[in-house]
């Protein structure tokens, strides 16, 4: 049997380079052709690729097929097309090496026929890792059945600035919650032993979401200690506990060095301190940004050389930069041993997935069992039901059918598209359709240029919403709007389309007064659209300077209260919004965190008490814009909370605390929790407690355990989540809960740059949210220190050569 090292020794330079870059399906189109996606949904469409072009484009083999799901709108056709690419690639590549096929799967397999689930932020609202595991497993099985090997998911960024448009792709603001949900997803995708035949990708390394002003791809201004101790923590844990095998870089730059070119990030931190031994792939176009955006590389080839020397293995989506590496190797500017390292990591992964004929996988890759249609539908409903979050309630909920006269209003009540995020069936189809409209000159002000795709993220397209709504209903013909679902509970309710998602136009108050004259309760459905192209106010590349409800939706809720109506407001959003006006004018506020195709019946069932609101906030909701960024685990001495002292707040706010804290969520019942025993045994803190349902309905409590280091040589968080569990109880029922928290979970980078926990007192806090602590105790820990790593971390003050100009990272300086 051939091993990887021997195989690489038999490859020439061109064959090696072929393994470290990708190809987009669109590149296989004949010259001058473009895909006709005017109406991709009414009949299966395919990308009529010219496979003969593959030999001219990649004569030495194809390493990676980027976003292979875009080749065909029909799943069966996609399976056939991917198999054809594999066959052609094996004929071209030396030794029959196959191609690694990539796809997206953050909320389900991204394909017009892919199963769709609640977005990751909504999954995190369940506070139940088994939910993200179910999403990962079902999405991966469907993707693998057509020949996909790699999901470019999950997103492990900690979203602490709600202006950033990609919050809905994350698991929220907290490292522990993101870690646990991420572990669930990765184990669902890869299997417990990592032998499912498809792998997950953790992204984005590192701290992409903590950008200046919340702007996409902007600089991250953090010290290395926070990078290592907070933002790297989900990656550290997923590598150790879930076998994370692939990592994707972030677009940001840190201390002057772009992440994709940062040797300290990739080599010292990721591979050294975190112990990662897998594959590092670039986010799309990130290598090109070294030349075109950041201007730290003189030529495209130099950009590839800088990134690969830093520790990157693969350029995605194509070969625009790495395709020119050969001359740099020949003139000694770029070391071939760096290329060999990258190729080794690629081939190790391919061998694991059975893509190298002469190297057998260590474990047989199992067959993909068929999935009965009801299984993903049931899972989608379960996840969504556990994610619906009751933010406020004065007792108006749950509603009783027929008890009062009810009306439904709001621009989101009769819209299906509102409940989906980016990286979904809809966003995929919308991008294709928008590109077609641009190509055919049907979008005013847009022309076909090389940079048209990035423009889609930010360009406004007037009047496109009806088309996108039509596409949503064609893609999900069995899905209901919220109006339709509510009428099944309350057939006499009336719907009035008051309010606007786009324009802050004045409301017709007289018409509202007349229409709602005899109404007792108004269900108002508000929110924002999230996606890639169109007029969305959230999504990739869409940063909001004011993350409030768009249009005149705040005015709508305030007007309803002014009419003397009891108002139940449903907020459809994939991130926290500034909801103080809604909170003050509503009797109840319900968060529906982009629940996908099952959203409407799940929300309606919750409002009418068929199910309970099961979610808890995965992010902090601030009161005002000026509080941003706001998160519960702020350092002691900063932020809105302190263990013993009052802290400086905002002089123009009566209350500088959050509107809705992290971990918050009301139920239709009530609960008591208390600590019963705490102590330190071995290398862990142990805590036991009891939780009791004190209400009159069955319900679910999310019991949350926090910890605070009471004295350390490094400033520590005012509290940090260390464990949690969901407990469902009948009225009057009690249950014991127990937690084991490894001391390593409380560790940080000490003054000597080593990962430690100093001896001393730790406060253990048990509650129902970060602000609702019901019981606490203090334990004394003996301290803990990490074992030395194979590559020691650079001092936090910096080390010569690792944060200088990107050109200094190579053996020979590159011209600039």
Coordinates of C-alpha atoms in Angstrom, one line a residue, residues 276-770:
X276 CA -4.8 20.8 15.1
X277 CA -3.4 18.4 12.6
X278 CA -6.0 18.7 9.8
X279 CA -6.7 20.8 6.7
X280 CA -6.8 24.6 6.6
X281 CA -8.8 26.0 3.7
X282 CA -9.3 29.6 2.7
X283 CA -12.6 31.4 2.7
X284 CA -13.6 32.3 -0.8
X285 CA -11.3 35.0 -2.3
X286 CA -9.4 35.5 1.0
X287 CA -6.0 34.8 -0.6
X288 CA -6.8 37.2 -3.5
X289 CA -7.5 39.9 -0.9
X290 CA -3.9 39.9 0.1
X291 CA -3.2 41.4 -3.3
X292 CA -6.3 43.2 -4.2
X293 CA -7.6 44.5 -0.8
X294 CA -4.9 44.5 1.8
X295 CA -2.0 45.2 -0.7
X296 CA 0.5 43.1 1.2
X297 CA 1.4 41.0 -1.8
X298 CA 2.9 42.3 -5.1
X299 CA 1.3 39.7 -7.4
X300 CA -1.4 37.0 -7.1
X301 CA 1.3 34.3 -6.9
X302 CA 3.0 36.1 -4.1
X303 CA -0.4 36.2 -2.2
X304 CA -0.6 32.4 -2.5
X305 CA 3.0 32.0 -1.3
X306 CA 2.5 34.2 1.7
X307 CA -0.7 32.4 2.7
X308 CA 0.7 28.9 2.3
X309 CA 3.9 29.7 4.2
X310 CA 1.7 31.0 7.0
X311 CA 0.0 27.6 7.3
X312 CA -2.9 27.7 4.8
X313 CA -3.3 24.5 2.7
X314 CA -5.9 25.2 0.1
X315 CA -7.1 28.2 -1.9
X316 CA -10.8 28.4 -2.5
X317 CA -12.8 28.7 -4.6
X318 CA -10.5 28.6 -7.6
X319 CA -6.8 28.8 -8.6
X320 CA -6.5 32.5 -9.3
X321 CA -3.5 32.9 -6.9
X322 CA -2.0 29.5 -6.3
X323 CA -2.0 28.7 -10.0
X324 CA 1.1 30.9 -10.4
X325 CA 3.3 29.4 -7.7
X326 CA 5.6 27.4 -10.0
X327 CA 7.8 30.4 -11.0
X328 CA 8.2 31.4 -7.3
X329 CA 9.4 27.9 -6.5
X330 CA 11.8 28.0 -9.4
X331 CA 13.4 31.3 -8.4
X332 CA 13.6 30.3 -4.7
X333 CA 11.1 32.9 -3.5
X334 CA 8.7 30.2 -2.3
X335 CA 9.9 26.9 -0.6
X336 CA 8.7 23.7 -2.1
X337 CA 8.6 22.1 1.4
X338 CA 5.8 24.5 2.3
X339 CA 3.9 23.2 -0.7
X340 CA 4.6 19.7 0.3
X341 CA 3.2 20.3 3.8
X342 CA 0.0 21.6 2.3
X343 CA -0.3 18.8 -0.2
X344 CA 0.3 16.3 2.6
X345 CA -2.7 17.7 4.5
X346 CA -4.9 17.5 1.4
X347 CA -4.0 14.0 0.6
X348 CA -4.3 12.8 4.2
X349 CA -7.9 14.0 4.1
X350 CA -8.6 12.5 0.7
X351 CA -7.2 9.2 1.8
X352 CA -9.5 9.3 4.9
X353 CA -12.4 9.8 2.5
X354 CA -11.4 7.0 0.1
X355 CA -10.4 9.4 -2.7
X356 CA -6.9 7.8 -3.3
X357 CA -7.2 4.3 -4.9
X358 CA -3.9 3.1 -3.5
X359 CA -4.5 4.1 0.1
X360 CA -7.4 2.4 1.9
X361 CA -9.3 4.4 4.6
X362 CA -8.5 3.4 8.1
X363 CA -12.2 2.7 8.6
X364 CA -14.6 1.5 5.9
X365 CA -16.9 4.3 4.8
X366 CA -20.5 3.2 5.5
X367 CA -23.3 3.4 2.9
X368 CA -25.7 6.2 3.1
X369 CA -29.1 4.9 4.3
X370 CA -32.2 6.5 2.7
X371 CA -34.0 9.1 4.8
X372 CA -37.8 8.9 5.0
X373 CA -39.3 12.3 4.3
X374 CA -41.1 12.6 7.6
X375 CA -37.8 12.4 9.6
X376 CA -36.3 15.7 8.5
X377 CA -39.7 17.3 8.7
X378 CA -40.2 16.1 12.3
X379 CA -36.7 17.2 13.2
X380 CA -37.2 20.6 11.7
X381 CA -40.4 21.1 13.8
X382 CA -38.7 19.8 17.0
X383 CA -35.8 22.2 16.6
X384 CA -38.0 25.2 15.8
X385 CA -40.4 24.5 18.7
X386 CA -37.4 24.4 21.1
X387 CA -36.1 27.7 19.7
X388 CA -39.2 29.9 20.0
X389 CA -38.4 32.3 22.8
X390 CA -40.8 34.2 25.0
X391 CA -39.1 37.5 25.8
X392 CA -41.9 39.2 27.7
X393 CA -45.4 38.3 28.8
X394 CA -47.8 40.1 31.2
X395 CA -50.1 37.0 31.2
X396 CA -51.8 37.6 27.8
X397 CA -50.1 34.4 26.5
X398 CA -51.0 31.7 26.0
X399 CA -54.1 32.7 24.0
X400 CA -57.3 30.7 24.2
X401 CA -59.0 30.1 20.9
X402 CA -62.4 31.8 20.7
X403 CA -62.0 33.6 24.0
X404 CA -61.4 37.1 22.6
X405 CA -61.8 38.9 19.3
X406 CA -58.4 38.7 17.6
X407 CA -56.8 40.4 14.6
X408 CA -53.5 39.8 12.8
X409 CA -51.4 42.6 11.5
X410 CA -47.9 43.3 10.4
X411 CA -45.9 43.0 7.1
X412 CA -44.4 39.7 8.1
X413 CA -47.6 37.9 8.8
X414 CA -48.3 36.9 5.2
X415 CA -44.7 36.3 4.1
X416 CA -42.9 33.0 3.9
X417 CA -39.5 34.4 2.8
X418 CA -39.1 36.2 6.1
X419 CA -38.4 33.0 8.1
X420 CA -35.2 32.0 6.1
X421 CA -31.6 33.2 6.4
X422 CA -28.6 33.2 4.1
X423 CA -27.0 29.8 3.2
X424 CA -30.5 28.4 2.6
X425 CA -32.5 27.0 -0.2
X426 CA -33.8 30.5 -0.8
X427 CA -30.6 32.4 -0.7
X428 CA -29.0 30.0 -3.2
X429 CA -31.9 30.3 -5.6
X430 CA -32.1 34.1 -5.2
X431 CA -28.4 34.6 -6.0
X432 CA -28.8 32.5 -9.2
X433 CA -31.9 34.4 -10.2
X434 CA -30.4 37.8 -9.4
X435 CA -27.3 37.0 -11.5
X436 CA -29.5 36.1 -14.4
X437 CA -31.5 39.3 -14.1
X438 CA -28.2 41.2 -14.1
X439 CA -26.9 39.2 -17.1
X440 CA -30.0 40.0 -19.0
X441 CA -30.1 43.7 -18.1
X442 CA -33.3 43.4 -16.0
X443 CA -32.0 45.1 -12.9
X444 CA -31.6 48.9 -13.1
X445 CA -28.1 50.2 -12.6
X446 CA -26.4 46.8 -12.6
X447 CA -24.1 45.5 -15.4
X448 CA -22.2 42.3 -15.8
X449 CA -18.7 43.0 -14.5
X450 CA -16.0 40.9 -12.8
X451 CA -17.0 42.3 -9.5
X452 CA -20.7 41.9 -9.8
X453 CA -20.9 39.0 -7.3
X454 CA -19.5 40.9 -4.3
X455 CA -21.9 43.8 -5.3
X456 CA -24.9 41.5 -4.8
X457 CA -24.3 41.5 -1.1
X458 CA -24.8 45.3 -0.8
X459 CA -26.8 46.5 -3.8
X460 CA -30.4 47.4 -3.5
X461 CA -32.8 45.8 -6.0
X462 CA -36.1 47.7 -6.0
X463 CA -39.2 45.6 -6.3
X464 CA -37.5 42.2 -6.1
X465 CA -39.4 41.1 -3.0
X466 CA -42.5 39.7 -4.8
X467 CA -40.3 37.5 -7.0
X468 CA -38.4 36.2 -4.0
X469 CA -41.6 35.5 -2.1
X470 CA -42.9 33.6 -5.2
X471 CA -39.7 31.5 -5.2
X472 CA -40.1 30.8 -1.5
X473 CA -43.6 29.4 -2.0
X474 CA -42.5 27.3 -5.0
X475 CA -39.5 25.8 -3.1
X476 CA -41.7 25.0 0.0
X477 CA -45.2 24.5 -1.4
X478 CA -46.4 22.8 1.8
X479 CA -45.3 25.7 4.1
X480 CA -47.8 28.1 5.6
X481 CA -47.6 31.8 6.3
X482 CA -48.3 32.8 9.9
X483 CA -51.7 34.2 8.9
X484 CA -52.7 30.8 7.5
X485 CA -51.4 29.0 10.6
X486 CA -53.1 31.3 13.0
X487 CA -56.4 31.0 11.2
X488 CA -56.3 27.3 11.9
X489 CA -56.4 28.1 15.6
X490 CA -58.6 31.2 15.4
X491 CA -60.8 31.0 12.2
X492 CA -62.6 34.2 12.9
X493 CA -59.5 36.3 13.2
X494 CA -59.0 39.0 10.6
X495 CA -55.8 39.9 8.8
X496 CA -54.9 43.5 8.0
X497 CA -51.7 44.3 6.1
X498 CA -50.6 47.3 8.1
X499 CA -47.0 48.2 8.4
X500 CA -44.0 48.1 6.0
X501 CA -40.7 46.3 6.0
X502 CA -38.9 48.7 3.6
X503 CA -40.2 52.3 4.0
X504 CA -40.8 54.4 7.1
X505 CA -44.0 55.8 5.5
X506 CA -46.7 57.2 7.8
X507 CA -49.4 54.8 9.0
X508 CA -53.1 55.3 8.2
X509 CA -54.2 55.6 11.8
X510 CA -57.8 56.2 10.9
X511 CA -57.9 53.0 8.8
X512 CA -56.3 51.1 11.7
X513 CA -58.7 52.5 14.2
X514 CA -61.7 51.5 12.1
X515 CA -60.4 48.0 11.2
X516 CA -59.5 47.2 14.8
X517 CA -62.5 48.9 16.5
X518 CA -63.9 45.7 18.1
X519 CA -60.7 43.8 18.4
X520 CA -59.4 42.8 21.9
X521 CA -56.0 41.2 21.0
X522 CA -53.8 42.0 18.1
X523 CA -51.0 39.6 17.0
X524 CA -48.4 41.8 15.2
X525 CA -45.8 40.1 13.1
X526 CA -42.6 42.1 12.5
X527 CA -39.0 41.5 11.7
X528 CA -36.3 41.8 9.1
X529 CA -35.3 39.9 5.9
X530 CA -32.0 38.1 6.0
X531 CA -30.1 36.8 3.0
X532 CA -27.5 37.5 0.3
X533 CA -29.1 39.4 -2.6
X534 CA -32.1 41.7 -2.5
X535 CA -33.1 44.4 0.0
X536 CA -32.2 42.5 3.1
X537 CA -31.2 44.3 6.2
X538 CA -29.2 41.3 7.6
X539 CA -26.9 38.8 5.9
X540 CA -23.4 38.4 4.7
X541 CA -21.9 41.8 3.8
X542 CA -25.0 43.6 5.3
X543 CA -24.0 45.6 8.3
X544 CA -26.7 47.8 9.9
X545 CA -25.6 51.1 11.4
X546 CA -28.9 51.0 13.3
X547 CA -30.1 47.4 14.0
X548 CA -33.7 48.3 14.6
X549 CA -36.8 47.0 13.0
X550 CA -36.8 48.5 9.5
X551 CA -39.6 50.4 7.9
X552 CA -42.4 51.7 10.1
X553 CA -42.7 48.6 12.3
X554 CA -41.9 50.3 15.6
X555 CA -44.5 52.9 14.8
X556 CA -46.9 50.1 14.0
X557 CA -46.6 48.5 17.5
X558 CA -46.7 51.9 19.2
X559 CA -49.9 52.8 17.3
X560 CA -51.5 49.6 18.3
X561 CA -50.9 50.3 21.9
X562 CA -52.2 53.8 21.4
X563 CA -55.4 52.3 20.2
X564 CA -55.8 50.6 23.6
X565 CA -55.3 47.1 22.2
X566 CA -53.5 44.2 23.9
X567 CA -50.6 43.5 21.6
X568 CA -48.7 40.2 21.1
X569 CA -45.7 41.0 19.0
X570 CA -43.9 38.2 17.1
X571 CA -40.4 39.3 16.1
X572 CA -38.8 37.3 13.2
X573 CA -35.1 37.8 13.2
X574 CA -31.8 36.0 13.2
X575 CA -30.1 38.4 15.6
X576 CA -30.9 40.7 18.5
X577 CA -32.6 43.9 17.4
X578 CA -33.1 47.1 19.4
X579 CA -36.6 46.2 20.7
X580 CA -37.1 48.7 23.5
X581 CA -40.0 50.4 21.7
X582 CA -41.6 47.0 21.0
X583 CA -41.1 45.9 24.6
X584 CA -42.7 49.0 26.1
X585 CA -45.7 48.9 23.8
X586 CA -46.4 45.1 23.8
X587 CA -48.1 42.8 26.3
X588 CA -46.0 39.9 25.1
X589 CA -43.0 39.6 22.8
X590 CA -42.1 36.4 21.1
X591 CA -38.8 35.8 19.2
X592 CA -39.0 33.5 16.2
X593 CA -35.2 33.1 15.2
X594 CA -35.5 32.2 11.5
X595 CA -37.2 28.9 12.0
X596 CA -37.4 28.0 8.3
X597 CA -40.2 26.2 6.4
X598 CA -42.0 25.0 9.6
X599 CA -42.0 28.5 11.2
X600 CA -45.7 29.4 11.0
X601 CA -47.4 26.3 12.6
X602 CA -44.7 26.2 15.3
X603 CA -45.2 29.9 16.2
X604 CA -49.0 29.5 16.2
X605 CA -48.9 26.4 18.4
X606 CA -46.7 28.3 20.9
X607 CA -49.0 31.4 21.0
X608 CA -52.1 29.2 21.6
X609 CA -50.4 27.0 24.2
X610 CA -50.3 23.8 22.3
X611 CA -46.6 23.9 22.9
X612 CA -44.5 25.9 25.3
X613 CA -41.9 28.5 24.3
X614 CA -38.8 26.4 24.6
X615 CA -36.0 28.9 23.7
X616 CA -33.5 31.0 25.6
X617 CA -31.6 33.9 24.2
X618 CA -28.1 33.0 22.8
X619 CA -27.2 36.6 22.7
X620 CA -27.7 39.8 24.8
X621 CA -30.3 42.3 23.7
X622 CA -29.2 45.8 24.4
X623 CA -31.6 48.7 25.1
X624 CA -29.9 51.3 22.9
X625 CA -27.5 51.4 20.1
X626 CA -24.8 53.1 22.2
X627 CA -24.4 50.1 24.4
X628 CA -22.8 48.1 21.6
X629 CA -21.0 45.8 21.7
X630 CA -22.8 44.3 24.7
X631 CA -22.3 40.8 26.1
X632 CA -22.8 39.2 29.5
X633 CA -19.3 37.8 30.1
X634 CA -17.5 41.2 30.0
X635 CA -14.4 41.6 32.1
X636 CA -14.7 42.5 35.8
X637 CA -14.4 46.3 35.9
X638 CA -16.0 46.9 32.5
X639 CA -19.5 46.5 31.3
X640 CA -22.8 46.8 33.2
X641 CA -22.2 44.4 36.1
X642 CA -19.8 43.9 38.9
X643 CA -19.7 41.3 41.8
X644 CA -19.7 44.0 44.6
X645 CA -19.4 47.5 43.2
X646 CA -21.7 49.8 41.2
X647 CA -20.1 50.5 37.7
X648 CA -20.1 53.4 35.4
X649 CA -23.2 53.4 33.2
X650 CA -24.6 55.7 30.5
X651 CA -25.7 59.0 31.8
X652 CA -28.6 59.2 29.3
X653 CA -30.0 55.8 30.3
X654 CA -32.0 55.1 33.4
X655 CA -30.9 51.5 33.2
X656 CA -27.6 50.4 31.6
X657 CA -28.4 46.7 31.9
X658 CA -29.6 44.6 28.9
X659 CA -33.2 44.7 27.8
X660 CA -33.1 40.9 27.6
X661 CA -30.0 39.2 29.1
X662 CA -28.1 36.2 27.7
X663 CA -29.9 32.9 28.6
X664 CA -33.2 34.7 29.1
X665 CA -36.6 33.1 28.2
X666 CA -39.9 33.0 29.9
X667 CA -42.2 29.9 30.0
X668 CA -45.9 29.3 30.7
X669 CA -44.8 27.8 34.1
X670 CA -42.3 28.8 36.8
X671 CA -39.3 27.2 38.3
X672 CA -37.1 27.2 41.4
X673 CA -33.5 26.1 41.3
X674 CA -31.0 25.8 44.1
X675 CA -27.5 24.4 44.6
X676 CA -27.3 21.5 47.0
X677 CA -23.7 20.5 46.9
X678 CA -20.4 21.8 45.4
X679 CA -16.8 20.7 45.6
X680 CA -13.6 20.0 43.8
X681 CA -12.7 16.4 43.1
X682 CA -9.8 15.6 40.9
X683 CA -9.4 18.0 38.0
X684 CA -13.0 19.2 38.0
X685 CA -15.5 21.3 39.9
X686 CA -18.6 19.3 40.7
X687 CA -22.0 20.9 41.5
X688 CA -25.4 19.4 42.2
X689 CA -28.7 21.1 42.5
X690 CA -32.4 20.7 42.3
X691 CA -35.0 22.2 40.0
X692 CA -38.7 22.3 40.7
X693 CA -41.7 23.2 38.6
X694 CA -43.7 25.6 40.8
X695 CA -46.3 26.4 38.2
X696 CA -49.5 24.8 37.0
X697 CA -48.3 23.6 33.6
X698 CA -45.7 21.2 32.5
X699 CA -42.7 23.0 31.3
X700 CA -39.0 23.1 30.5
X701 CA -36.3 24.8 32.5
X702 CA -32.9 25.6 31.1
X703 CA -30.7 25.3 34.2
X704 CA -27.5 27.3 33.7
X705 CA -24.3 27.1 35.7
X706 CA -21.9 30.0 35.7
X707 CA -18.5 30.5 37.4
X708 CA -16.4 33.5 38.4
X709 CA -12.8 33.5 39.3
X710 CA -12.7 35.7 42.4
X711 CA -9.0 36.5 42.3
X712 CA -6.5 36.1 39.5
X713 CA -3.4 37.8 38.1
X714 CA -5.4 38.4 34.9
X715 CA -8.7 40.2 34.7
X716 CA -11.4 37.6 34.3
X717 CA -15.0 37.7 33.2
X718 CA -17.7 38.9 35.7
X719 CA -19.2 35.4 35.0
X720 CA -18.8 32.7 32.4
X721 CA -21.2 29.9 31.4
X722 CA -19.6 26.6 32.2
X723 CA -22.5 24.1 32.0
X724 CA -26.2 23.9 31.3
X725 CA -29.0 21.4 30.8
X726 CA -32.7 21.3 29.7
X727 CA -35.1 19.7 32.2
X728 CA -38.8 19.1 31.5
X729 CA -41.0 18.7 34.5
X730 CA -44.7 18.2 35.3
X731 CA -46.3 20.7 37.8
X732 CA -44.9 20.2 41.2
X733 CA -42.2 17.8 40.0
X734 CA -38.6 18.2 41.2
X735 CA -35.4 16.7 39.8
X736 CA -31.8 16.6 40.7
X737 CA -29.2 18.0 38.3
X738 CA -25.5 17.5 38.4
X739 CA -22.6 19.2 36.6
X740 CA -18.9 18.4 36.2
X741 CA -16.7 21.2 35.0
X742 CA -13.1 20.4 34.2
X743 CA -10.7 22.9 35.6
X744 CA -9.3 23.4 32.1
X745 CA -12.6 25.0 31.2
X746 CA -11.8 27.9 33.6
X747 CA -8.2 28.3 32.4
X748 CA -6.7 31.4 30.7
X749 CA -3.4 32.7 29.5
X750 CA -1.4 33.7 32.5
X751 CA 1.3 36.3 32.9
X752 CA 3.9 33.9 31.7
X753 CA 1.9 33.2 28.5
X754 CA 1.0 29.7 29.6
X755 CA -2.5 28.4 29.9
X756 CA -3.3 28.1 33.6
X757 CA -5.8 28.3 36.4
X758 CA -4.3 29.8 39.5
X759 CA -5.2 28.4 42.9
X760 CA -8.0 30.2 44.7
X761 CA -11.7 30.7 45.1
X762 CA -14.2 30.2 42.4
X763 CA -17.8 31.3 42.7
X764 CA -20.4 28.8 41.4
X765 CA -23.6 30.4 40.3
X766 CA -26.8 28.5 39.4
X767 CA -29.7 30.2 37.7
X768 CA -32.2 30.5 34.9
X769 CA -30.3 33.2 32.9
X770 CA -27.1 35.1 33.2

